CSV table of C-alpha atoms in Angstrom, one decimal:
chain,number,residue,atom,x,y,z
J,1,ALA,CA,86.0,88.8,68.0
J,2,GLN,CA,88.1,90.7,70.3
J,3,LYS,CA,90.4,92.5,68.8
J,4,VAL,CA,92.8,92.9,72.0
J,5,THR,CA,92.5,90.4,74.3
J,6,GLN,CA,93.9,91.1,77.5
J,7,ALA,CA,93.3,86.9,78.9
J,8,GLN,CA,95.0,87.5,82.6
J,9,THR,CA,91.8,89.0,84.3
J,10,GLU,CA,93.4,89.7,87.4
J,11,ILE,CA,96.9,89.1,88.8
J,12,SER,CA,98.1,89.1,92.5
J,13,VAL,CA,101.4,89.5,93.3
J,14,VAL,CA,104.1,90.1,96.5
J,15,GLU,CA,105.8,93.1,96.3
J,16,LYS,CA,109.2,92.7,94.5
J,17,GLU,CA,108.0,90.1,92.4
J,18,ASP,CA,108.3,90.7,88.9
J,19,VAL,CA,104.6,90.3,86.7
J,20,THR,CA,103.9,90.1,83.0
J,21,LEU,CA,100.7,91.4,81.6
J,22,ASP,CA,100.0,89.6,78.3
J,23,CYS,CA,98.2,91.5,75.7
J,24,VAL,CA,97.4,89.9,72.1
J,25,TYR,CA,95.9,91.6,69.3
J,26,GLU,CA,94.4,90.9,65.9
J,27,THR,CA,94.4,93.4,62.8
J,28,ARG,CA,94.6,93.4,59.0
J,29,ASP,CA,96.2,96.7,58.7
J,30,THR,CA,99.7,97.0,58.4
J,31,THR,CA,100.2,100.2,60.3
J,32,TYR,CA,98.8,100.6,63.5
J,33,TYR,CA,99.6,101.7,66.9
J,34,LEU,CA,99.6,99.9,70.2
J,35,PHE,CA,99.3,101.6,73.4
J,36,TRP,CA,99.2,100.2,77.1
J,37,TYR,CA,97.3,102.9,79.7
J,38,LYS,CA,97.1,102.2,83.2
J,39,GLN,CA,93.8,103.2,85.2
J,40,PRO,CA,94.5,103.4,89.1
J,41,PRO,CA,91.5,103.7,91.7
J,42,SER,CA,91.4,107.4,91.1
J,43,GLY,CA,89.0,106.0,87.8
J,44,GLU,CA,91.8,108.4,85.1
J,45,LEU,CA,93.5,106.3,82.6
J,46,VAL,CA,97.1,106.8,82.4
J,47,PHE,CA,99.3,106.6,79.3
J,48,LEU,CA,102.6,104.5,79.3
J,49,ILE,CA,103.8,103.5,76.2
J,50,ARG,CA,102.8,103.9,72.4
J,51,ARG,CA,104.7,101.2,69.6
J,52,ASN,CA,104.1,101.2,66.0
J,53,SER,CA,103.9,98.6,63.9
J,54,PHE,CA,106.8,98.9,62.1
J,55,ASP,CA,109.1,99.2,65.4
J,56,GLU,CA,109.6,95.8,67.4
J,57,GLN,CA,112.2,96.9,69.6
J,58,ASN,CA,111.7,96.1,73.1
J,59,GLU,CA,111.2,99.2,75.2
J,60,ILE,CA,112.4,99.6,78.7
J,61,SER,CA,111.4,102.5,81.0
J,62,GLY,CA,112.8,102.3,84.6
J,63,ARG,CA,111.0,99.1,86.4
J,64,TYR,CA,108.4,98.8,83.1
J,65,SER,CA,109.1,97.2,80.1
J,66,TRP,CA,107.1,96.5,76.9
J,67,ASN,CA,108.1,93.1,74.5
J,68,PHE,CA,106.4,93.7,71.4
J,69,GLN,CA,106.5,90.0,68.7
J,70,LYS,CA,104.2,90.7,65.2
J,71,SER,CA,104.9,87.4,65.0
J,72,THR,CA,102.9,86.4,67.7
J,73,SER,CA,100.6,89.7,68.0
J,74,SER,CA,101.5,90.4,71.0
J,75,PHE,CA,102.6,93.4,73.0
J,76,ASN,CA,103.2,92.3,76.6
J,77,PHE,CA,104.2,94.5,79.6
J,78,THR,CA,106.5,93.4,82.1
J,79,ILE,CA,106.9,95.2,86.1
J,80,THR,CA,110.4,94.4,87.4
J,81,ALA,CA,110.3,95.0,90.9
J,82,SER,CA,106.5,95.6,91.8
J,83,GLN,CA,105.6,98.1,94.6
J,84,VAL,CA,102.5,98.8,96.0
J,85,VAL,CA,101.9,101.8,93.9
J,86,ASP,CA,101.7,99.5,90.7
J,87,SER,CA,98.2,97.9,91.6
J,88,ALA,CA,95.4,99.3,89.2
J,89,VAL,CA,93.8,97.9,86.4
J,90,TYR,CA,96.3,98.2,83.4
J,91,PHE,CA,94.6,98.4,79.3
J,92,CYS,CA,96.3,97.1,76.6
J,93,ALA,CA,95.1,99.3,73.4
J,94,LEU,CA,94.9,99.0,69.6
J,95,SER,CA,94.5,102.0,66.6
J,96,GLU,CA,94.3,100.7,63.6
J,97,GLU,CA,94.9,102.3,60.1
J,98,ARG,CA,91.1,101.0,58.4
J,99,ASN,CA,87.9,103.3,59.2
J,100,ASN,CA,90.4,105.4,61.7
J,101,GLN,CA,90.7,109.0,61.0
J,102,GLY,CA,91.1,110.0,64.5
J,103,GLY,CA,92.7,107.6,66.1
J,104,LYS,CA,90.4,105.5,68.1
J,105,LEU,CA,91.5,103.3,70.5
J,106,ILE,CA,89.8,99.9,70.7
J,107,PHE,CA,90.5,98.7,74.5
J,108,GLY,CA,91.1,95.3,75.7
J,109,GLN,CA,89.4,94.0,79.1
J,110,GLY,CA,91.9,95.0,81.2
J,111,THR,CA,94.2,93.2,83.9
J,112,GLU,CA,93.9,93.9,87.6
J,113,LEU,CA,97.0,93.9,89.3
J,114,SER,CA,97.4,93.8,93.0
J,115,VAL,CA,100.2,94.1,94.3
J,116,LYS,CA,100.4,93.4,98.4
J,117,PRO,CA,103.3,94.3,100.7
E,1,GLU,CA,98.3,122.5,82.9
E,2,ALA,CA,95.0,121.7,83.9
E,3,GLY,CA,93.8,118.2,83.1
E,4,VAL,CA,90.0,117.0,81.2
E,5,ALA,CA,87.6,117.9,83.9
E,6,GLN,CA,84.3,116.3,84.1
E,7,SER,CA,80.8,116.8,86.0
E,8,PRO,CA,79.1,114.9,88.1
E,9,ARG,CA,81.7,112.7,89.0
E,10,TYR,CA,78.9,110.2,90.3
E,11,LYS,CA,74.8,110.2,89.2
E,12,ILE,CA,72.2,108.1,90.1
E,13,ILE,CA,68.8,108.1,88.0
E,14,GLU,CA,65.8,105.8,87.5
E,15,LYS,CA,65.1,104.4,84.3
E,16,ARG,CA,63.8,106.4,81.8
E,17,GLN,CA,64.8,109.7,83.1
E,18,SER,CA,67.1,111.8,81.2
E,19,VAL,CA,70.7,112.4,82.2
E,20,ALA,CA,73.5,114.9,80.9
E,21,PHE,CA,77.6,115.0,81.2
E,22,TRP,CA,79.9,117.6,80.6
E,23,CYS,CA,83.6,117.4,79.6
E,24,ASN,CA,86.0,120.4,79.4
E,25,PRO,CA,88.7,119.2,77.5
E,26,ILE,CA,92.7,120.5,77.8
E,27,SER,CA,93.1,123.8,76.3
E,28,GLY,CA,94.1,124.0,73.1
E,29,HIS,CA,93.1,120.1,72.0
E,30,ALA,CA,91.1,119.9,69.0
E,31,THR,CA,90.0,116.1,69.5
E,32,LEU,CA,87.7,114.7,71.8
E,33,TYR,CA,86.2,111.5,72.9
E,34,TRP,CA,83.5,110.3,74.4
E,35,TYR,CA,84.0,106.4,76.0
E,36,GLN,CA,81.7,104.2,77.7
E,37,GLN,CA,83.1,101.7,80.5
E,38,ILE,CA,81.0,99.3,81.9
E,39,LEU,CA,81.9,97.7,84.8
E,40,GLY,CA,84.5,94.5,84.5
E,41,GLN,CA,85.3,96.0,80.4
E,42,GLY,CA,87.7,98.5,78.9
E,43,PRO,CA,86.4,101.8,77.6
E,44,LYS,CA,84.1,101.8,74.2
E,45,LEU,CA,84.6,104.7,71.8
E,46,LEU,CA,80.7,106.4,71.7
E,47,ILE,CA,81.7,109.4,69.9
E,48,GLN,CA,84.6,111.7,68.9
E,49,PHE,CA,84.5,115.1,67.8
E,50,GLN,CA,87.0,117.2,65.8
E,51,ASN,CA,86.5,121.1,66.9
E,52,ASN,CA,83.2,121.2,66.6
E,53,GLY,CA,82.2,118.5,63.9
E,54,VAL,CA,81.9,114.6,64.6
E,55,VAL,CA,84.4,112.7,63.3
E,56,ASP,CA,83.2,109.0,64.3
E,57,ASP,CA,79.6,108.3,66.2
E,58,SER,CA,79.4,105.0,64.5
E,59,GLN,CA,79.0,103.5,68.0
E,60,LEU,CA,76.7,105.5,69.3
E,61,PRO,CA,72.8,104.3,70.3
E,62,LYS,CA,71.7,107.3,68.4
E,63,ASP,CA,67.9,106.3,69.3
E,64,ARG,CA,69.1,107.5,73.1
E,65,PHE,CA,72.3,108.9,73.3
E,66,SER,CA,73.2,112.9,71.9
E,67,ALA,CA,76.4,114.5,72.1
E,68,GLU,CA,77.7,118.1,71.4
E,69,ARG,CA,80.6,120.4,70.9
E,70,LEU,CA,78.8,123.3,69.7
E,71,LYS,CA,82.3,125.4,70.4
E,72,GLY,CA,85.0,123.3,69.4
E,73,VAL,CA,85.7,123.5,73.5
E,74,ASP,CA,83.3,122.1,76.1
E,75,SER,CA,81.1,118.9,75.3
E,76,THR,CA,77.9,117.7,76.7
E,77,LEU,CA,77.1,114.1,76.2
E,78,LYS,CA,72.8,113.1,77.1
E,79,ILE,CA,71.2,110.2,77.4
E,80,GLN,CA,67.3,110.0,76.9
E,81,PRO,CA,65.5,107.8,78.5
E,82,ALA,CA,68.2,105.8,80.0
E,83,LYS,CA,68.4,101.8,80.4
E,84,LEU,CA,69.9,99.7,83.2
E,85,GLU,CA,72.2,99.0,80.7
E,86,ASP,CA,73.4,102.4,80.8
E,87,SER,CA,75.1,102.0,84.4
E,88,ALA,CA,78.9,102.7,83.5
E,89,VAL,CA,81.6,105.0,83.6
E,90,TYR,CA,81.6,107.5,80.8
E,91,LEU,CA,84.8,108.9,80.2
E,92,CYS,CA,86.1,112.2,78.1
E,93,ALA,CA,89.4,111.9,76.7
E,94,SER,CA,91.0,114.9,74.6
E,95,SER,CA,94.1,114.8,72.3
E,96,THR,CA,96.0,117.5,70.3
E,97,ARG,CA,94.9,116.4,66.9
E,98,LEU,CA,93.5,113.3,64.6
E,99,ALA,CA,96.3,111.0,64.4
E,100,LEU,CA,96.4,107.2,64.4
E,101,ASN,CA,99.3,107.7,67.0
E,102,ASN,CA,97.9,110.5,69.5
E,103,GLU,CA,98.5,110.4,73.2
E,104,GLN,CA,94.7,110.7,74.7
E,105,PHE,CA,94.5,112.5,78.0
E,106,PHE,CA,91.6,111.2,79.8
E,107,GLY,CA,89.3,112.6,82.6
E,108,PRO,CA,88.3,111.2,85.9
E,109,GLY,CA,84.6,109.6,84.3
E,110,THR,CA,81.6,109.9,85.2
E,111,ARG,CA,80.1,107.2,87.2
E,112,LEU,CA,75.9,106.6,86.3
E,113,THR,CA,73.7,103.9,87.8
E,114,VAL,CA,70.7,103.4,86.3
E,115,LEU,CA,68.0,101.9,89.0
């Protein structure tokens, strides 16, 4: 079973539209962390945000915002007023406490976002 | 600060050949990870080192893959012999410490094509 599911394989929007990328996770641990990474065409994954399982406060950083809801096991990512430079593959990832000494990440399949001018 | 370096960036080999990838993590980062990213999928951890010791290699296909980090700095991942299904991008990442919440810094990856 997938531990991290990103049901949207591809999303295409026009510049200035808002877009939400969905992430649903599965874990039996009470302590865990959720991450979002961006992978532009250059290939390097870039860290965007980290949340721990005890902090359900939503977070906003510029045009980016994240909505963490434990009740639905979701950690969704919204880009407001999207720009062409936001075009990339976005990954949601989970770091569980169980059998995980070193913080290995379990990634979703990724959502490819295309922002057209 | 220099990022994670990887080489080569691209490699094309025929099945049953051998190949090696090299990674140099960010200076001072004790933890090093190798991930395999098959086209259209998210990265999957192959092996994780803390200094020169292996922390997790549960998903490494040990019959053909090996990795080492002899001096606790740079690392080499080897595939011998390669199979068609090994075609993927091999990503190296590093972080300052072992922790659930550590931020991992990724290199640009090595794209392997096995013909």
